[in-house]
XYZ file of C-alpha atoms in Angstrom:
416
model
C -46.214 -42.921 -76.409
C -46.545 -43.351 -72.631
C -43.460 -44.140 -70.598
C -43.374 -47.671 -69.242
C -43.153 -48.431 -65.472
C -42.406 -51.856 -64.031
C -43.390 -52.434 -60.412
C -42.166 -55.366 -58.316
C -44.961 -55.738 -55.856
C -44.339 -59.121 -54.129
C -47.992 -59.175 -52.963
C -50.648 -57.557 -55.132
C -54.414 -57.521 -55.385
C -56.437 -59.557 -54.481
C -53.963 -60.279 -51.631
C -54.779 -58.318 -48.460
C -51.220 -57.279 -47.605
C -51.158 -53.507 -46.871
C -48.147 -52.945 -49.140
C -50.019 -54.720 -51.959
C -52.989 -52.423 -51.545
C -50.704 -49.378 -51.595
C -48.963 -50.568 -54.755
C -52.307 -51.259 -56.429
C -53.330 -47.676 -55.742
C -50.025 -46.415 -57.162
C -50.201 -48.644 -60.220
C -53.838 -47.816 -61.089
C -53.394 -44.156 -60.141
C -50.689 -43.526 -62.673
C -52.344 -45.200 -65.754
C -53.241 -41.848 -67.274
C -49.549 -41.036 -67.420
C -47.753 -44.376 -67.762
C -48.138 -47.919 -69.049
C -47.772 -50.070 -65.914
C -46.642 -53.683 -65.462
C -46.611 -55.473 -62.109
C -44.582 -58.597 -61.282
C -45.838 -60.303 -58.155
C -46.495 -63.707 -56.588
C -49.752 -65.580 -57.150
C -52.334 -64.741 -54.377
C -50.778 -66.341 -51.331
C -50.503 -63.867 -48.437
C -52.022 -66.374 -46.003
C -49.540 -69.011 -47.136
C -52.161 -71.094 -48.964
C -52.336 -71.174 -52.781
C -55.417 -72.014 -54.842
C -55.120 -75.041 -57.113
C -55.510 -73.004 -60.287
C -52.251 -71.220 -59.496
C -50.265 -74.422 -59.153
C -50.407 -75.504 -62.810
C -47.682 -73.378 -64.345
C -44.866 -70.917 -63.399
C -46.260 -67.713 -64.874
C -49.769 -66.209 -65.107
C -50.448 -63.120 -67.274
C -53.518 -60.942 -66.855
C -54.880 -57.404 -67.094
C -56.292 -56.086 -63.852
C -58.041 -52.684 -63.923
C -55.823 -51.565 -66.758
C -52.545 -52.833 -65.170
C -50.498 -55.578 -66.806
C -49.936 -58.244 -64.098
C -47.430 -61.079 -64.248
C -47.862 -63.502 -61.374
C -45.171 -66.106 -60.513
C -45.874 -69.405 -58.785
C -44.329 -69.859 -55.363
C -44.510 -72.707 -52.829
C -46.974 -72.588 -49.995
C -45.597 -71.628 -46.602
C -46.360 -71.267 -42.886
C -45.832 -67.905 -41.239
C -44.529 -69.835 -38.211
C -41.932 -71.791 -40.213
C -38.829 -69.758 -41.159
C -37.516 -72.289 -43.682
C -40.786 -72.444 -45.611
C -40.934 -68.618 -45.741
C -37.337 -68.386 -46.939
C -38.031 -70.918 -49.682
C -41.167 -68.981 -50.747
C -39.271 -65.664 -50.867
C -36.256 -67.020 -52.770
C -38.589 -68.575 -55.331
C -40.234 -65.197 -55.856
C -36.862 -63.578 -56.327
C -35.649 -66.162 -58.808
C -38.828 -66.292 -60.869
C -39.233 -62.538 -60.625
C -35.870 -62.120 -62.386
C -36.931 -64.641 -65.076
C -40.331 -62.949 -65.492
C -38.554 -59.637 -66.106
C -37.070 -61.179 -69.286
C -40.568 -62.073 -70.541
C -41.838 -58.456 -70.711
C -40.843 -55.660 -73.059
C -38.620 -52.661 -72.521
C -39.223 -50.474 -69.485
C -38.305 -46.891 -68.690
C -38.619 -46.866 -64.925
C -38.438 -49.762 -62.390
C -40.072 -49.385 -58.983
C -39.680 -51.847 -56.108
C -40.323 -51.853 -52.353
C -38.385 -53.162 -49.380
C -40.479 -56.330 -49.327
C -39.365 -59.017 -49.031
C -36.521 -57.641 -46.784
C -33.307 -56.883 -48.736
C -34.331 -59.004 -51.742
C -37.146 -56.612 -52.700
C -34.569 -53.902 -53.279
C -32.021 -56.123 -54.991
C -34.746 -57.473 -57.327
C -35.690 -54.005 -58.346
C -32.015 -53.044 -58.906
C -31.416 -56.186 -61.078
C -34.602 -55.334 -63.005
C -33.428 -51.819 -63.726
C -30.095 -53.114 -65.004
C -31.805 -55.703 -67.209
C -34.069 -53.042 -68.697
C -31.559 -50.227 -68.581
C -34.137 -48.194 -66.760
C -34.282 -45.606 -63.961
C -34.806 -47.166 -60.567
C -36.922 -46.063 -57.608
C -36.455 -47.854 -54.270
C -39.446 -47.422 -51.945
C -38.496 -48.252 -48.365
C -41.557 -49.240 -46.342
C -39.395 -50.885 -43.623
C -35.691 -50.639 -43.081
C -33.903 -53.968 -42.895
C -31.825 -55.424 -41.310
C -32.617 -52.735 -38.698
C -36.163 -54.146 -38.235
C -34.856 -57.704 -37.825
C -32.218 -56.473 -35.284
C -34.765 -54.429 -33.273
C -36.753 -57.514 -32.244
C -33.877 -59.986 -32.115
C -35.221 -62.092 -35.007
C -31.633 -62.929 -35.924
C -28.311 -62.538 -34.010
C -26.121 -63.795 -36.869
C -23.682 -60.937 -37.160
C -22.270 -62.118 -40.513
C -25.779 -62.269 -41.981
C -26.733 -58.875 -40.581
C -23.594 -57.153 -41.882
C -24.129 -58.711 -45.315
C -27.766 -57.654 -45.332
C -26.870 -54.077 -44.403
C -24.190 -53.926 -47.085
C -26.615 -55.196 -49.736
C -29.372 -52.751 -48.827
C -27.009 -49.831 -48.686
C -25.711 -50.898 -52.104
C -29.312 -50.804 -53.412
C -29.864 -47.345 -51.958
C -26.629 -46.002 -53.521
C -27.556 -47.256 -56.972
C -31.164 -46.137 -56.906
C -32.026 -43.002 -58.830
C -34.475 -42.143 -56.005
C -35.114 -43.566 -52.519
C -38.567 -42.923 -51.138
C -39.402 -43.422 -47.459
C -42.789 -43.183 -45.774
C -41.972 -41.230 -42.600
C -39.890 -38.375 -41.295
C -38.144 -40.693 -38.831
C -37.313 -43.074 -41.714
C -35.578 -40.231 -43.532
C -33.334 -39.824 -40.522
C -32.476 -43.488 -40.612
C -31.490 -43.209 -44.262
C -29.178 -40.318 -43.411
C -27.788 -42.181 -40.440
C -26.920 -45.168 -42.623
C -24.624 -42.956 -44.663
C -23.431 -40.838 -41.716
C -24.971 -37.810 -43.392
C -22.378 -38.045 -46.191
C -23.255 -38.793 -49.803
C -26.835 -39.603 -48.826
C -28.709 -41.009 -51.871
C -31.318 -38.718 -53.479
C -34.510 -39.222 -51.446
C -38.032 -38.101 -50.884
C -40.704 -38.727 -48.170
C -44.270 -39.623 -49.101
C -46.891 -40.640 -46.528
C -48.757 -43.894 -46.989
C -52.530 -43.731 -47.082
C -55.862 -45.497 -47.305
C -58.487 -44.759 -49.952
C -60.527 -42.268 -47.903
C -63.196 -42.210 -50.596
C -64.017 -45.877 -49.959
C -63.238 -46.098 -46.236
C -65.094 -43.532 -44.192
C -67.178 -43.182 -40.976
C -70.499 -45.112 -40.775
C -73.261 -44.966 -38.270
C -73.292 -47.524 -35.436
C -76.690 -48.542 -36.884
C -75.299 -49.275 -40.367
C -76.683 -52.625 -41.466
C -73.289 -54.019 -42.562
C -71.531 -52.876 -39.439
C -74.215 -54.496 -37.269
C -73.952 -57.690 -39.345
C -70.157 -57.793 -38.787
C -70.628 -57.262 -35.005
C -73.315 -59.978 -34.861
C -71.137 -62.425 -36.747
C -68.242 -62.072 -34.314
C -70.073 -61.540 -31.040
C -69.487 -57.779 -30.748
C -73.097 -56.725 -30.497
C -73.784 -54.139 -27.794
C -70.077 -54.129 -26.754
C -67.439 -51.402 -26.412
C -64.849 -52.664 -28.899
C -61.159 -52.023 -28.490
C -59.802 -53.261 -31.806
C -56.441 -54.215 -33.232
C -56.634 -54.641 -37.048
C -53.581 -55.780 -39.073
C -50.621 -58.048 -39.080
C -50.351 -60.086 -35.882
C -46.603 -60.330 -36.117
C -43.292 -59.859 -34.424
C -42.872 -56.062 -34.504
C -45.757 -54.988 -32.286
C -45.136 -56.420 -28.823
C -48.671 -57.890 -28.881
C -47.710 -60.465 -26.241
C -46.962 -57.611 -23.808
C -50.173 -55.937 -24.825
C -52.091 -59.171 -24.083
C -50.786 -59.053 -20.520
C -52.212 -55.566 -20.162
C -55.547 -56.702 -21.518
C -55.580 -59.505 -18.916
C -55.981 -56.749 -16.295
C -59.395 -55.910 -17.733
C -61.478 -58.815 -16.459
C -64.475 -60.179 -18.345
C -67.512 -58.113 -17.406
C -65.603 -54.764 -17.333
C -68.025 -52.063 -18.490
C -67.611 -48.548 -19.784
C -69.358 -45.365 -18.706
C -72.465 -46.004 -20.828
C -72.906 -49.591 -19.524
C -71.504 -51.469 -22.523
C -69.261 -54.447 -21.804
C -65.624 -54.066 -22.959
C -64.237 -56.545 -25.524
C -60.886 -56.673 -27.260
C -60.979 -57.786 -30.882
C -57.904 -58.801 -32.973
C -58.585 -58.753 -36.706
C -55.897 -60.327 -38.904
C -53.319 -63.087 -38.906
C -49.603 -63.449 -38.498
C -46.606 -65.166 -36.947
C -47.722 -65.017 -33.303
C -51.445 -65.386 -33.717
C -51.459 -68.923 -32.284
C -49.368 -67.758 -29.288
C -51.928 -65.086 -28.509
C -54.810 -67.598 -28.872
C -53.044 -69.999 -26.500
C -52.442 -67.241 -23.945
C -56.120 -66.252 -24.068
C -57.218 -69.856 -23.710
C -54.902 -70.608 -20.807
C -56.006 -67.482 -18.935
C -59.705 -67.902 -19.708
C -59.930 -64.402 -21.234
C -63.554 -64.379 -22.435
C -63.343 -60.695 -23.297
C -60.886 -61.269 -26.251
C -61.863 -62.531 -29.728
C -59.929 -63.219 -32.892
C -61.362 -62.413 -36.319
C -59.881 -63.381 -39.691
C -58.504 -60.919 -42.240
C -61.306 -59.062 -44.001
C -61.551 -58.565 -47.760
C -60.724 -55.052 -48.943
C -64.406 -54.458 -49.748
C -65.390 -55.290 -46.133
C -62.623 -53.281 -44.426
C -64.885 -50.262 -43.976
C -67.308 -52.366 -41.889
C -64.731 -54.100 -39.731
C -62.885 -50.816 -38.958
C -66.200 -49.065 -38.144
C -67.026 -51.879 -35.719
C -64.291 -50.740 -33.400
C -64.982 -47.959 -30.922
C -61.260 -47.269 -30.339
C -58.338 -48.755 -32.183
C -54.860 -49.876 -31.172
C -51.919 -48.752 -33.245
C -48.779 -50.266 -31.719
C -45.125 -50.901 -32.402
C -42.468 -52.600 -30.325
C -39.638 -50.563 -28.773
C -36.779 -49.977 -31.299
C -39.010 -49.638 -34.361
C -38.536 -45.843 -34.508
C -37.125 -44.861 -37.837
C -37.463 -48.447 -39.071
C -41.102 -48.989 -39.824
C -44.349 -47.004 -40.068
C -47.644 -48.577 -39.015
C -49.919 -47.601 -41.870
C -52.936 -49.062 -40.086
C -53.261 -45.629 -38.485
C -54.556 -44.191 -41.786
C -57.445 -46.653 -41.853
C -58.363 -45.815 -38.298
C -58.339 -42.106 -39.077
C -60.378 -42.724 -42.228
C -63.299 -44.179 -40.204
C -63.075 -41.402 -37.650
C -62.090 -43.572 -34.679
C -59.796 -42.511 -31.843
C -56.376 -44.151 -31.495
C -54.455 -45.751 -28.680
C -50.942 -45.164 -29.936
C -48.220 -47.283 -28.360
C -45.437 -45.598 -30.371
C -42.134 -43.972 -29.738
C -41.965 -40.156 -29.623
C -40.749 -38.688 -32.878
C -42.079 -41.509 -35.122
C -44.177 -40.439 -38.110
C -47.503 -41.847 -36.876
C -46.943 -40.676 -33.259
C -46.301 -37.222 -34.552
C -49.477 -37.228 -36.687
C -51.550 -38.363 -33.720
C -49.997 -35.741 -31.410
C -50.361 -32.941 -34.018
C -53.984 -33.772 -34.837
C -55.136 -34.755 -31.375
C -56.861 -37.898 -32.702
C -55.694 -40.168 -29.927
C -53.642 -40.755 -26.818
C -50.067 -42.164 -26.967
C -47.388 -43.601 -24.797
C -44.027 -45.285 -25.211
C -43.813 -49.026 -26.125
C -43.185 -51.128 -23.007
C -44.901 -48.673 -20.664
C -47.625 -51.179 -19.773
C -48.980 -49.228 -16.849
C -49.543 -46.157 -19.107
C -51.206 -48.343 -21.727
C -53.570 -49.668 -19.111
C -54.400 -46.076 -17.985
C -55.070 -44.949 -21.516
C -57.424 -47.880 -22.134
C -59.161 -47.011 -18.866
C -59.502 -43.427 -19.930
C -61.292 -44.415 -23.096
C -63.609 -46.666 -21.073
C -64.542 -43.768 -18.828
C -64.812 -40.983 -21.375
C -66.538 -40.039 -24.648
C -63.784 -39.882 -27.248
C -65.865 -39.349 -30.405
C -64.467 -35.880 -31.054
C -60.919 -37.275 -31.144
C -61.882 -39.606 -33.973
C -63.441 -36.771 -35.890
C -60.224 -34.807 -35.667
C -58.359 -37.751 -37.228
C -60.703 -37.833 -40.164
C -60.327 -34.097 -40.696
C -56.524 -34.159 -40.762
C -56.642 -37.139 -43.166
C -58.892 -35.245 -45.611
C -56.747 -32.141 -45.291
C -53.249 -33.583 -45.971
C -53.100 -37.359 -46.063
C -55.322 -38.373 -48.994
C -54.635 -41.142 -51.483
C -54.689 -38.820 -54.508
C -52.245 -36.400 -52.950
C -49.646 -39.130 -52.234
C -50.139 -40.906 -55.607
C -49.632 -37.606 -57.426
C -46.301 -37.216 -55.546
C -45.168 -40.550 -56.873
C -46.208 -39.581 -60.369
C -44.306 -36.294 -60.185
C -41.163 -38.028 -58.960
C -41.307 -40.556 -61.831
C -41.841 -37.744 -64.357
C -38.873 -35.955 -62.952
C -36.372 -38.850 -63.458
């Protein structure tokens, strides 16, 4: 009989959240070895919920061999803190109740989303099921919240830190997604009695996301739809949120006036693909400053990601200052998968900055160094960087594949 694994995913397919896609790969990738159940919210990453998911509290289905239990949550706005808190607390409460509706489990797996509560939910689940517990830290909180000043409530921050350290101590294994995140885990415990841990890189499915010709019909259709035809596209694809200093980046982009052309004569355009907390702020800035060389494109379905990523000539992978050791921008793996060069605005010593520097698949600078960011963008405008992108794809195929990382998760679970 196969061992049973319960995953708390928060967001899961068909939602477009990057963590949901990673957890889908893990869940489906381990079906040969384990029976897998996922507890998640109904599809709602954008904040909007389809009417069919408002009729009852729980929805049970089988998706690609995985048992999925979806819990109903209230709609929310990414710009409204209270609505988001209500949404998250509902997921936590109904997630605990949903745990009682499924059978015995041998291993419980949860991620650090939503912040703090994702870990606590997994710990509660492991206690309820008397199972081993794996805590996968995608982002360290409250460190991430503190780094961007999202909250200055010291009582809340101390409580949050105590709770997440408690979760780490009681996990049978803590898994992080970057070398710098490992150092943060050690620092939390002052290098004494550090919980058992491992580091596994995130990924993208490189078999389904790969380089395409500029003349590919679907890439051309994407460009035509969003006004990118014949342009040199500097693209940002992902969450347009708090942790990336995109407002500072927009001020750099302002320096590149409409009509700026690259060495082969194409006009330069900056494309932002996605949604998030500060999207409307960026749109307002663009409107006020009459930036006709900036466009905003909605999130793309997973099946269309290959075309949107290939539509970019060079991609931005950015973090705000202070994110080192706290978060790892997994969007870099998608950029490397399609063989595009990277503009990395990342602190030295971070996982993704190290990968870019080691492979030579892009040019990097420190967050907040706006003059250097401008110079790097200018360099890409003036030079052929195709070989850089090719190097990224090669290093991805060599040591950052989906199957390699998923097998590492499987081996850890087998070893518990």
